[in-house]
PDB file of N, CA, C and O and ligand atoms in Angstrom:
ATOM      1  N   MET A   1      64.085-236.664 218.526  1.00 54.00           N
ATOM      2  CA  MET A   1      63.961-235.762 217.367  1.00 54.00           C
ATOM      3  C   MET A   1      64.902-234.563 217.470  1.00 54.00           C
ATOM      4  O   MET A   1      64.752-233.594 216.760  1.00 54.00           O
ATOM      5  N   ALA A   2      65.837-234.619 218.402  1.00 56.00           N
ATOM      6  CA  ALA A   2      66.775-233.510 218.574  1.00 56.00           C
ATOM      7  C   ALA A   2      67.639-233.335 217.330  1.00 56.00           C
ATOM      8  O   ALA A   2      67.957-232.225 216.927  1.00 56.00           O
ATOM      9  N   GLU A   3      67.951-234.482 216.710  1.00 62.00           N
ATOM     10  CA  GLU A   3      68.790-234.450 215.511  1.00 62.00           C
ATOM     11  C   GLU A   3      68.090-233.685 214.385  1.00 62.00           C
ATOM     12  O   GLU A   3      68.704-232.921 213.657  1.00 62.00           O
ATOM     13  N   TYR A   4      66.785-233.877 214.275  1.00 60.00           N
ATOM     14  CA  TYR A   4      66.004-233.240 213.211  1.00 60.00           C
ATOM     15  C   TYR A   4      65.974-231.717 213.397  1.00 60.00           C
ATOM     16  O   TYR A   4      66.199-230.976 212.457  1.00 60.00           O
ATOM     17  N   THR A   5      65.705-231.276 214.612  1.00 59.00           N
ATOM     18  CA  THR A   5      65.609-229.836 214.864  1.00 59.00           C
ATOM     19  C   THR A   5      66.949-229.142 214.637  1.00 59.00           C
ATOM     20  O   THR A   5      66.979-227.997 214.210  1.00 59.00           O
ATOM     21  N   GLU A   6      68.026-229.852 214.902  1.00 62.00           N
ATOM     22  CA  GLU A   6      69.358-229.264 214.701  1.00 62.00           C
ATOM     23  C   GLU A   6      69.653-229.047 213.219  1.00 62.00           C
ATOM     24  O   GLU A   6      70.447-228.195 212.864  1.00 62.00           O
ATOM     25  N   LYS A   7      68.993-229.833 212.370  1.00 69.00           N
ATOM     26  CA  LYS A   7      69.238-229.729 210.933  1.00 69.00           C
ATOM     27  C   LYS A   7      68.517-228.530 210.303  1.00 69.00           C
ATOM     28  O   LYS A   7      68.861-228.110 209.219  1.00 69.00           O
ATOM     29  N   ILE A   8      67.512-227.998 210.999  1.00 66.00           N
ATOM     30  CA  ILE A   8      66.804-226.829 210.455  1.00 66.00           C
ATOM     31  C   ILE A   8      67.700-225.605 210.631  1.00 66.00           C
ATOM     32  O   ILE A   8      68.108-225.289 211.744  1.00 66.00           O
ATOM     33  N   PRO A   9      68.046-224.952 209.538  1.00 70.00           N
ATOM     34  CA  PRO A   9      68.906-223.778 209.674  1.00 70.00           C
ATOM     35  C   PRO A   9      68.207-222.627 210.394  1.00 70.00           C
ATOM     36  O   PRO A   9      66.981-222.485 210.309  1.00 70.00           O
ATOM     37  N   GLN A  10      68.994-221.853 211.088  1.00 81.00           N
ATOM     38  CA  GLN A  10      68.474-220.673 211.773  1.00 81.00           C
ATOM     39  C   GLN A  10      67.928-219.719 210.708  1.00 81.00           C
ATOM     40  O   GLN A  10      68.639-219.342 209.789  1.00 81.00           O
ATOM     41  N   HIS A  11      66.668-219.387 210.831  1.00 88.00           N
ATOM     42  CA  HIS A  11      66.100-218.536 209.782  1.00 88.00           C
ATOM     43  C   HIS A  11      65.266-217.399 210.378  1.00 88.00           C
ATOM     44  O   HIS A  11      64.845-217.452 211.520  1.00 88.00           O
ATOM     45  N   ARG A  12      65.036-216.416 209.568  1.00 92.00           N
ATOM     46  CA  ARG A  12      64.219-215.256 209.950  1.00 92.00           C
ATOM     47  C   ARG A  12      63.104-215.108 208.934  1.00 92.00           C
ATOM     48  O   ARG A  12      63.154-215.681 207.866  1.00 92.00           O
ATOM     49  N   HIS A  13      62.135-214.289 209.292  1.00 93.00           N
ATOM     50  CA  HIS A  13      61.054-214.006 208.347  1.00 93.00           C
ATOM     51  C   HIS A  13      61.166-212.557 207.878  1.00 93.00           C
ATOM     52  O   HIS A  13      61.329-211.644 208.688  1.00 93.00           O
ATOM     53  N   CYS A  14      61.055-212.407 206.586  1.00 93.00           N
ATOM     54  CA  CYS A  14      61.182-211.087 205.972  1.00 93.00           C
ATOM     55  C   CYS A  14      60.063-210.166 206.487  1.00 93.00           C
ATOM     56  O   CYS A  14      58.895-210.547 206.492  1.00 93.00           O
ATOM     57  N   VAL A  15      60.427-208.982 206.910  1.00 90.00           N
ATOM     58  CA  VAL A  15      59.467-208.013 207.439  1.00 90.00           C
ATOM     59  C   VAL A  15      58.554-207.499 206.320  1.00 90.00           C
ATOM     60  O   VAL A  15      57.405-207.147 206.542  1.00 90.00           O
ATOM     61  N   SER A  16      59.092-207.500 205.091  1.00 88.00           N
ATOM     62  CA  SER A  16      58.349-206.956 203.958  1.00 88.00           C
ATOM     63  C   SER A  16      57.376-207.968 203.364  1.00 88.00           C
ATOM     64  O   SER A  16      56.193-207.690 203.221  1.00 88.00           O
ATOM     65  N   CYS A  17      57.873-209.161 202.995  1.00 92.00           N
ATOM     66  CA  CYS A  17      57.023-210.131 202.298  1.00 92.00           C
ATOM     67  C   CYS A  17      56.676-211.345 203.154  1.00 92.00           C
ATOM     68  O   CYS A  17      55.817-212.126 202.771  1.00 92.00           O
ATOM     69  N   GLY A  18      57.336-211.525 204.288  1.00 93.00           N
ATOM     70  CA  GLY A  18      57.002-212.618 205.203  1.00 93.00           C
ATOM     71  C   GLY A  18      57.671-213.940 204.872  1.00 93.00           C
ATOM     72  O   GLY A  18      57.439-214.933 205.549  1.00 93.00           O
ATOM     73  N   LYS A  19      58.501-213.978 203.839  1.00 93.00           N
ATOM     74  CA  LYS A  19      59.201-215.207 203.463  1.00 93.00           C
ATOM     75  C   LYS A  19      60.294-215.527 204.479  1.00 93.00           C
ATOM     76  O   LYS A  19      60.916-214.612 205.014  1.00 93.00           O
ATOM     77  N   ALA A  20      60.517-216.816 204.693  1.00 93.00           N
ATOM     78  CA  ALA A  20      61.603-217.241 205.567  1.00 93.00           C
ATOM     79  C   ALA A  20      62.910-217.153 204.790  1.00 93.00           C
ATOM     80  O   ALA A  20      62.953-217.491 203.605  1.00 93.00           O
ATOM     81  N   PHE A  21      63.937-216.673 205.448  1.00 93.00           N
ATOM     82  CA  PHE A  21      65.236-216.577 204.791  1.00 93.00           C
ATOM     83  C   PHE A  21      66.349-216.783 205.804  1.00 93.00           C
ATOM     84  O   PHE A  21      66.134-216.630 207.002  1.00 93.00           O
ATOM     85  N   VAL A  22      67.515-217.136 205.300  1.00 90.00           N
ATOM     86  CA  VAL A  22      68.678-217.348 206.168  1.00 90.00           C
ATOM     87  C   VAL A  22      69.617-216.175 205.986  1.00 90.00           C
ATOM     88  O   VAL A  22      69.946-215.802 204.864  1.00 90.00           O
ATOM     89  N   GLY A  23      70.010-215.574 207.067  1.00 87.00           N
ATOM     90  CA  GLY A  23      70.941-214.454 206.987  1.00 87.00           C
ATOM     91  C   GLY A  23      70.650-213.413 208.038  1.00 87.00           C
ATOM     92  O   GLY A  23      69.829-213.622 208.937  1.00 87.00           O
ATOM     93  N   GLU A  24      71.301-212.292 207.884  1.00 88.00           N
ATOM     94  CA  GLU A  24      71.165-211.200 208.843  1.00 88.00           C
ATOM     95  C   GLU A  24      70.140-210.183 208.353  1.00 88.00           C
ATOM     96  O   GLU A  24      69.824-210.126 207.169  1.00 88.00           O
ATOM     97  N   GLY A  25      69.644-209.373 209.268  1.00 90.00           N
ATOM     98  CA  GLY A  25      68.754-208.279 208.891  1.00 90.00           C
ATOM     99  C   GLY A  25      67.294-208.666 208.982  1.00 90.00           C
ATOM    100  O   GLY A  25      66.931-209.752 209.432  1.00 90.00           O
ATOM    101  N   LYS A  26      66.450-207.749 208.545  1.00 91.00           N
ATOM    102  CA  LYS A  26      65.004-207.943 208.636  1.00 91.00           C
ATOM    103  C   LYS A  26      64.376-208.348 207.313  1.00 91.00           C
ATOM    104  O   LYS A  26      63.221-208.718 207.259  1.00 91.00           O
ATOM    105  N   PHE A  27      65.126-208.239 206.224  1.00 91.00           N
ATOM    106  CA  PHE A  27      64.560-208.477 204.900  1.00 91.00           C
ATOM    107  C   PHE A  27      65.266-209.610 204.182  1.00 91.00           C
ATOM    108  O   PHE A  27      66.448-209.838 204.389  1.00 91.00           O
ATOM    109  N   CYS A  28      64.528-210.309 203.292  1.00 93.00           N
ATOM    110  CA  CYS A  28      65.090-211.446 202.566  1.00 93.00           C
ATOM    111  C   CYS A  28      65.980-210.974 201.425  1.00 93.00           C
ATOM    112  O   CYS A  28      66.848-211.693 200.982  1.00 93.00           O
ATOM    113  N   SER A  29      65.726-209.768 200.933  1.00 92.00           N
ATOM    114  CA  SER A  29      66.516-209.265 199.809  1.00 92.00           C
ATOM    115  C   SER A  29      66.609-207.741 199.878  1.00 92.00           C
ATOM    116  O   SER A  29      65.849-207.097 200.605  1.00 92.00           O
ATOM    117  N   GLU A  30      67.533-207.214 199.077  1.00 91.00           N
ATOM    118  CA  GLU A  30      67.686-205.749 199.028  1.00 91.00           C
ATOM    119  C   GLU A  30      66.434-205.090 198.474  1.00 91.00           C
ATOM    120  O   GLU A  30      66.071-203.994 198.852  1.00 91.00           O
ATOM    121  N   GLU A  31      65.778-205.813 197.541  1.00 90.00           N
ATOM    122  CA  GLU A  31      64.566-205.284 196.918  1.00 90.00           C
ATOM    123  C   GLU A  31      63.473-205.104 197.975  1.00 90.00           C
ATOM    124  O   GLU A  31      62.777-204.098 197.991  1.00 90.00           O
ATOM    125  N   CYS A  32      63.338-206.085 198.856  1.00 90.00           N
ATOM    126  CA  CYS A  32      62.317-206.012 199.905  1.00 90.00           C
ATOM    127  C   CYS A  32      62.628-204.853 200.857  1.00 90.00           C
ATOM    128  O   CYS A  32      61.730-204.147 201.289  1.00 90.00           O
ATOM    129  N   GLN A  33      63.882-204.677 201.155  1.00 89.00           N
ATOM    130  CA  GLN A  33      64.301-203.599 202.046  1.00 89.00           C
ATOM    131  C   GLN A  33      63.955-202.243 201.436  1.00 89.00           C
ATOM    132  O   GLN A  33      63.435-201.365 202.101  1.00 89.00           O
ATOM    133  N   ARG A  34      64.222-202.135 200.143  1.00 87.00           N
ATOM    134  CA  ARG A  34      63.952-200.887 199.419  1.00 87.00           C
ATOM    135  C   ARG A  34      62.444-200.626 199.365  1.00 87.00           C
ATOM    136  O   ARG A  34      61.980-199.523 199.627  1.00 87.00           O
ATOM    137  N   THR A  35      61.682-201.667 199.014  1.00 85.00           N
ATOM    138  CA  THR A  35      60.226-201.541 198.912  1.00 85.00           C
ATOM    139  C   THR A  35      59.626-201.136 200.248  1.00 85.00           C
ATOM    140  O   THR A  35      58.770-200.269 200.318  1.00 85.00           O
ATOM    141  N   SER A  36      60.093-201.783 201.307  1.00 82.00           N
ATOM    142  CA  SER A  36      59.570-201.490 202.637  1.00 82.00           C
ATOM    143  C   SER A  36      59.883-200.050 203.041  1.00 82.00           C
ATOM    144  O   SER A  36      59.046-199.365 203.614  1.00 82.00           O
ATOM    145  N   GLY A  37      61.080-199.604 202.718  1.00 76.00           N
ATOM    146  CA  GLY A  37      61.482-198.230 203.027  1.00 76.00           C
ATOM    147  C   GLY A  37      60.597-197.228 202.316  1.00 76.00           C
ATOM    148  O   GLY A  37      60.148-196.256 202.906  1.00 76.00           O
ATOM    149  N   ASP A  38      60.319-197.513 201.040  1.00 77.00           N
ATOM    150  CA  ASP A  38      59.463-196.621 200.252  1.00 77.00           C
ATOM    151  C   ASP A  38      58.058-196.571 200.839  1.00 77.00           C
ATOM    152  O   ASP A  38      57.428-195.525 200.882  1.00 77.00           O
ATOM    153  N   GLU A  39      57.585-197.725 201.304  1.00 74.00           N
ATOM    154  CA  GLU A  39      56.249-197.807 201.880  1.00 74.00           C
ATOM    155  C   GLU A  39      56.153-196.936 203.125  1.00 74.00           C
ATOM    156  O   GLU A  39      55.193-196.194 203.307  1.00 74.00           O
ATOM    157  N   VAL A  40      57.162-197.023 203.955  1.00 76.00           N
ATOM    158  CA  VAL A  40      57.194-196.225 205.187  1.00 76.00           C
ATOM    159  C   VAL A  40      57.229-194.745 204.843  1.00 76.00           C
ATOM    160  O   VAL A  40      56.513-193.946 205.439  1.00 76.00           O
ATOM    161  N   LYS A  41      58.041-194.398 203.849  1.00 84.00           N
ATOM    162  CA  LYS A  41      58.156-192.990 203.446  1.00 84.00           C
ATOM    163  C   LYS A  41      56.823-192.461 202.921  1.00 84.00           C
ATOM    164  O   LYS A  41      56.427-191.349 203.227  1.00 84.00           O
ATOM    165  N   SER A  42      56.141-193.266 202.086  1.00 85.00           N
ATOM    166  CA  SER A  42      54.862-192.817 201.513  1.00 85.00           C
ATOM    167  C   SER A  42      53.803-192.699 202.603  1.00 85.00           C
ATOM    168  O   SER A  42      52.955-191.816 202.565  1.00 85.00           O
ATOM    169  N   LYS A  43      53.843-193.597 203.594  1.00 87.00           N
ATOM    170  CA  LYS A  43      52.903-193.523 204.714  1.00 87.00           C
ATOM    171  C   LYS A  43      53.150-192.252 205.509  1.00 87.00           C
ATOM    172  O   LYS A  43      52.223-191.560 205.910  1.00 87.00           O
ATOM    173  N   LEU A  44      54.413-191.939 205.715  1.00 90.00           N
ATOM    174  CA  LEU A  44      54.800-190.749 206.473  1.00 90.00           C
ATOM    175  C   LEU A  44      54.373-189.491 205.722  1.00 90.00           C
ATOM    176  O   LEU A  44      53.880-188.536 206.311  1.00 90.00           O
ATOM    177  N   ARG A  45      54.526-189.530 204.393  1.00 93.00           N
ATOM    178  CA  ARG A  45      54.141-188.390 203.562  1.00 93.00           C
ATOM    179  C   ARG A  45      52.626-188.174 203.638  1.00 93.00           C
ATOM    180  O   ARG A  45      52.161-187.053 203.788  1.00 93.00           O
ATOM    181  N   LYS A  46      51.864-189.276 203.552  1.00 94.00           N
ATOM    182  CA  LYS A  46      50.405-189.181 203.646  1.00 94.00           C
ATOM    183  C   LYS A  46      49.993-188.589 204.986  1.00 94.00           C
ATOM    184  O   LYS A  46      49.093-187.765 205.068  1.00 94.00           O
ATOM    185  N   TYR A  47      50.660-189.010 206.036  1.00 94.00           N
ATOM    186  CA  TYR A  47      50.362-188.527 207.381  1.00 94.00           C
ATOM    187  C   TYR A  47      50.657-187.031 207.491  1.00 94.00           C
ATOM    188  O   TYR A  47      49.885-186.275 208.074  1.00 94.00           O
ATOM    189  N   LEU A  48      51.784-186.630 206.899  1.00 95.00           N
ATOM    190  CA  LEU A  48      52.174-185.217 206.939  1.00 95.00           C
ATOM    191  C   LEU A  48      51.177-184.355 206.169  1.00 95.00           C
ATOM    192  O   LEU A  48      50.815-183.270 206.622  1.00 95.00           O
ATOM    193  N   ILE A  49      50.725-184.850 205.014  1.00 97.00           N
ATOM    194  CA  ILE A  49      49.739-184.109 204.208  1.00 97.00           C
ATOM    195  C   ILE A  49      48.448-183.949 205.011  1.00 97.00           C
ATOM    196  O   ILE A  49      47.859-182.866 205.064  1.00 97.00           O
ATOM    197  N   LEU A  50      48.021-185.013 205.664  1.00 97.00           N
ATOM    198  CA  LEU A  50      46.809-184.988 206.488  1.00 97.00           C
ATOM    199  C   LEU A  50      46.956-183.971 207.621  1.00 97.00           C
ATOM    200  O   LEU A  50      46.029-183.204 207.910  1.00 97.00           O
ATOM    201  N   GLU A  51      48.133-183.967 208.211  1.00 97.00           N
ATOM    202  CA  GLU A  51      48.436-183.038 209.310  1.00 97.00           C
ATOM    203  C   GLU A  51      48.335-181.588 208.824  1.00 97.00           C
ATOM    204  O   GLU A  51      47.728-180.748 209.481  1.00 97.00           O
ATOM    205  N   VAL A  52      48.902-181.307 207.665  1.00 98.00           N
ATOM    206  CA  VAL A  52      48.877-179.961 207.081  1.00 98.00           C
ATOM    207  C   VAL A  52      47.433-179.542 206.792  1.00 98.00           C
ATOM    208  O   VAL A  52      47.035-178.406 207.084  1.00 98.00           O
ATOM    209  N   ILE A  53      46.644-180.465 206.250  1.00 97.00           N
ATOM    210  CA  ILE A  53      45.233-180.166 205.952  1.00 97.00           C
ATOM    211  C   ILE A  53      44.478-179.846 207.240  1.00 97.00           C
ATOM    212  O   ILE A  53      43.726-178.869 207.315  1.00 97.00           O
ATOM    213  N   LEU A  54      44.693-180.653 208.267  1.00 97.00           N
ATOM    214  CA  LEU A  54      44.021-180.436 209.553  1.00 97.00           C
ATOM    215  C   LEU A  54      44.391-179.084 210.151  1.00 97.00           C
ATOM    216  O   LEU A  54      43.523-178.331 210.613  1.00 97.00           O
ATOM    217  N   VAL A  55      45.673-178.756 210.128  1.00 97.00           N
ATOM    218  CA  VAL A  55      46.140-177.469 210.655  1.00 97.00           C
ATOM    219  C   VAL A  55      45.522-176.330 209.839  1.00 97.00           C
ATOM    220  O   VAL A  55      45.057-175.339 210.399  1.00 97.00           O
ATOM    221  N   GLY A  56      45.474-176.506 208.513  1.00 97.00           N
ATOM    222  CA  GLY A  56      44.886-175.506 207.633  1.00 97.00           C
ATOM    223  C   GLY A  56      43.418-175.275 207.954  1.00 97.00           C
ATOM    224  O   GLY A  56      42.963-174.125 208.040  1.00 97.00           O
ATOM    225  N   VAL A  57      42.681-176.347 208.171  1.00 97.00           N
ATOM    226  CA  VAL A  57      41.256-176.248 208.501  1.00 97.00           C
ATOM    227  C   VAL A  57      41.077-175.506 209.826  1.00 97.00           C
ATOM    228  O   VAL A  57      40.220-174.613 209.956  1.00 97.00           O
ATOM    229  N   VAL A  58      41.895-175.832 210.808  1.00 96.00           N
ATOM    230  CA  VAL A  58      41.816-175.189 212.123  1.00 96.00           C
ATOM    231  C   VAL A  58      42.132-173.695 212.007  1.00 96.00           C
ATOM    232  O   VAL A  58      41.426-172.854 212.574  1.00 96.00           O
ATOM    233  N   VAL A  59      43.174-173.376 211.237  1.00 96.00           N
ATOM    234  CA  VAL A  59      43.570-171.976 211.044  1.00 96.00           C
ATOM    235  C   VAL A  59      42.443-171.193 210.366  1.00 96.00           C
ATOM    236  O   VAL A  59      42.087-170.093 210.803  1.00 96.00           O
ATOM    237  N   VAL A  60      41.853-171.768 209.328  1.00 96.00           N
ATOM    238  CA  VAL A  60      40.750-171.114 208.604  1.00 96.00           C
ATOM    239  C   VAL A  60      39.554-170.933 209.532  1.00 96.00           C
ATOM    240  O   VAL A  60      38.926-169.859 209.564  1.00 96.00           O
ATOM    241  N   ALA A  61      39.231-171.969 210.321  1.00 96.00           N
ATOM    242  CA  ALA A  61      38.111-171.903 211.259  1.00 96.00           C
ATOM    243  C   ALA A  61      38.328-170.813 212.294  1.00 96.00           C
ATOM    244  O   ALA A  61      37.411-170.031 212.606  1.00 96.00           O
ATOM    245  N   LEU A  62      39.539-170.725 212.809  1.00 95.00           N
ATOM    246  CA  LEU A  62      39.871-169.689 213.805  1.00 95.00           C
ATOM    247  C   LEU A  62      39.794-168.299 213.182  1.00 95.00           C
ATOM    248  O   LEU A  62      39.281-167.358 213.781  1.00 95.00           O
ATOM    249  N   TRP A  63      40.312-168.198 211.956  1.00 94.00           N
ATOM    250  CA  TRP A  63      40.330-166.917 211.246  1.00 94.00           C
ATOM    251  C   TRP A  63      38.908-166.439 210.977  1.00 94.00           C
ATOM    252  O   TRP A  63      38.575-165.267 211.161  1.00 94.00           O
ATOM    253  N   LEU A  64      38.021-167.390 210.552  1.00 94.00           N
ATOM    254  CA  LEU A  64      36.628-167.050 210.279  1.00 94.00           C
ATOM    255  C   LEU A  64      35.906-166.670 211.571  1.00 94.00           C
ATOM    256  O   LEU A  64      35.084-165.748 211.588  1.00 94.00           O
ATOM    257  N   GLY A  65      36.235-167.366 212.648  1.00 91.00           N
ATOM    258  CA  GLY A  65      35.615-167.092 213.943  1.00 91.00           C
ATOM    259  C   GLY A  65      36.058-165.749 214.499  1.00 91.00           C
ATOM    260  O   GLY A  65      35.262-164.999 215.069  1.00 91.00           O
ATOM    261  N   TRP A  66      37.327-165.427 214.292  1.00 77.00           N
ATOM    262  CA  TRP A  66      37.900-164.168 214.795  1.00 77.00           C
ATOM    263  C   TRP A  66      37.360-162.982 214.027  1.00 77.00           C
ATOM    264  O   TRP A  66      37.125-161.903 214.571  1.00 77.00           O
ATOM    265  N   LYS A  67      37.102-163.229 212.706  1.00 67.00           N
ATOM    266  CA  LYS A  67      36.601-162.189 211.842  1.00 67.00           C
ATOM    267  C   LYS A  67      35.134-161.939 212.210  1.00 67.00           C
ATOM    268  O   LYS A  67      34.674-160.872 212.255  1.00 67.00           O
TER     269      LYS A  67
HETATM  270 ZN1   ZN B 101      61.069-210.339 201.327  1.00 96.68          ZN
END
C-alpha cells in the first residue's frame, strides 16, 4: 500500500476551521486567518478589561480600607 500513501498530498489542518488544506501556513484561506486574528484580539481585549476591573476593585478596596 506504499503506492496509495504516496498519492495522498501533503496536507495541513486549518487552525481556524479545522479543514484539511494543501499549502503553506496555518490557515486554509485568508478569511480564516483574518477571523482567527480577530478572535485572538477580542479575547485579549476581554482579558484586559477583566484585568482593569480587578485592579479597580483592589484599588477601591484598599482606598476604603485606608480611609
Ligand atoms: Zn479554515
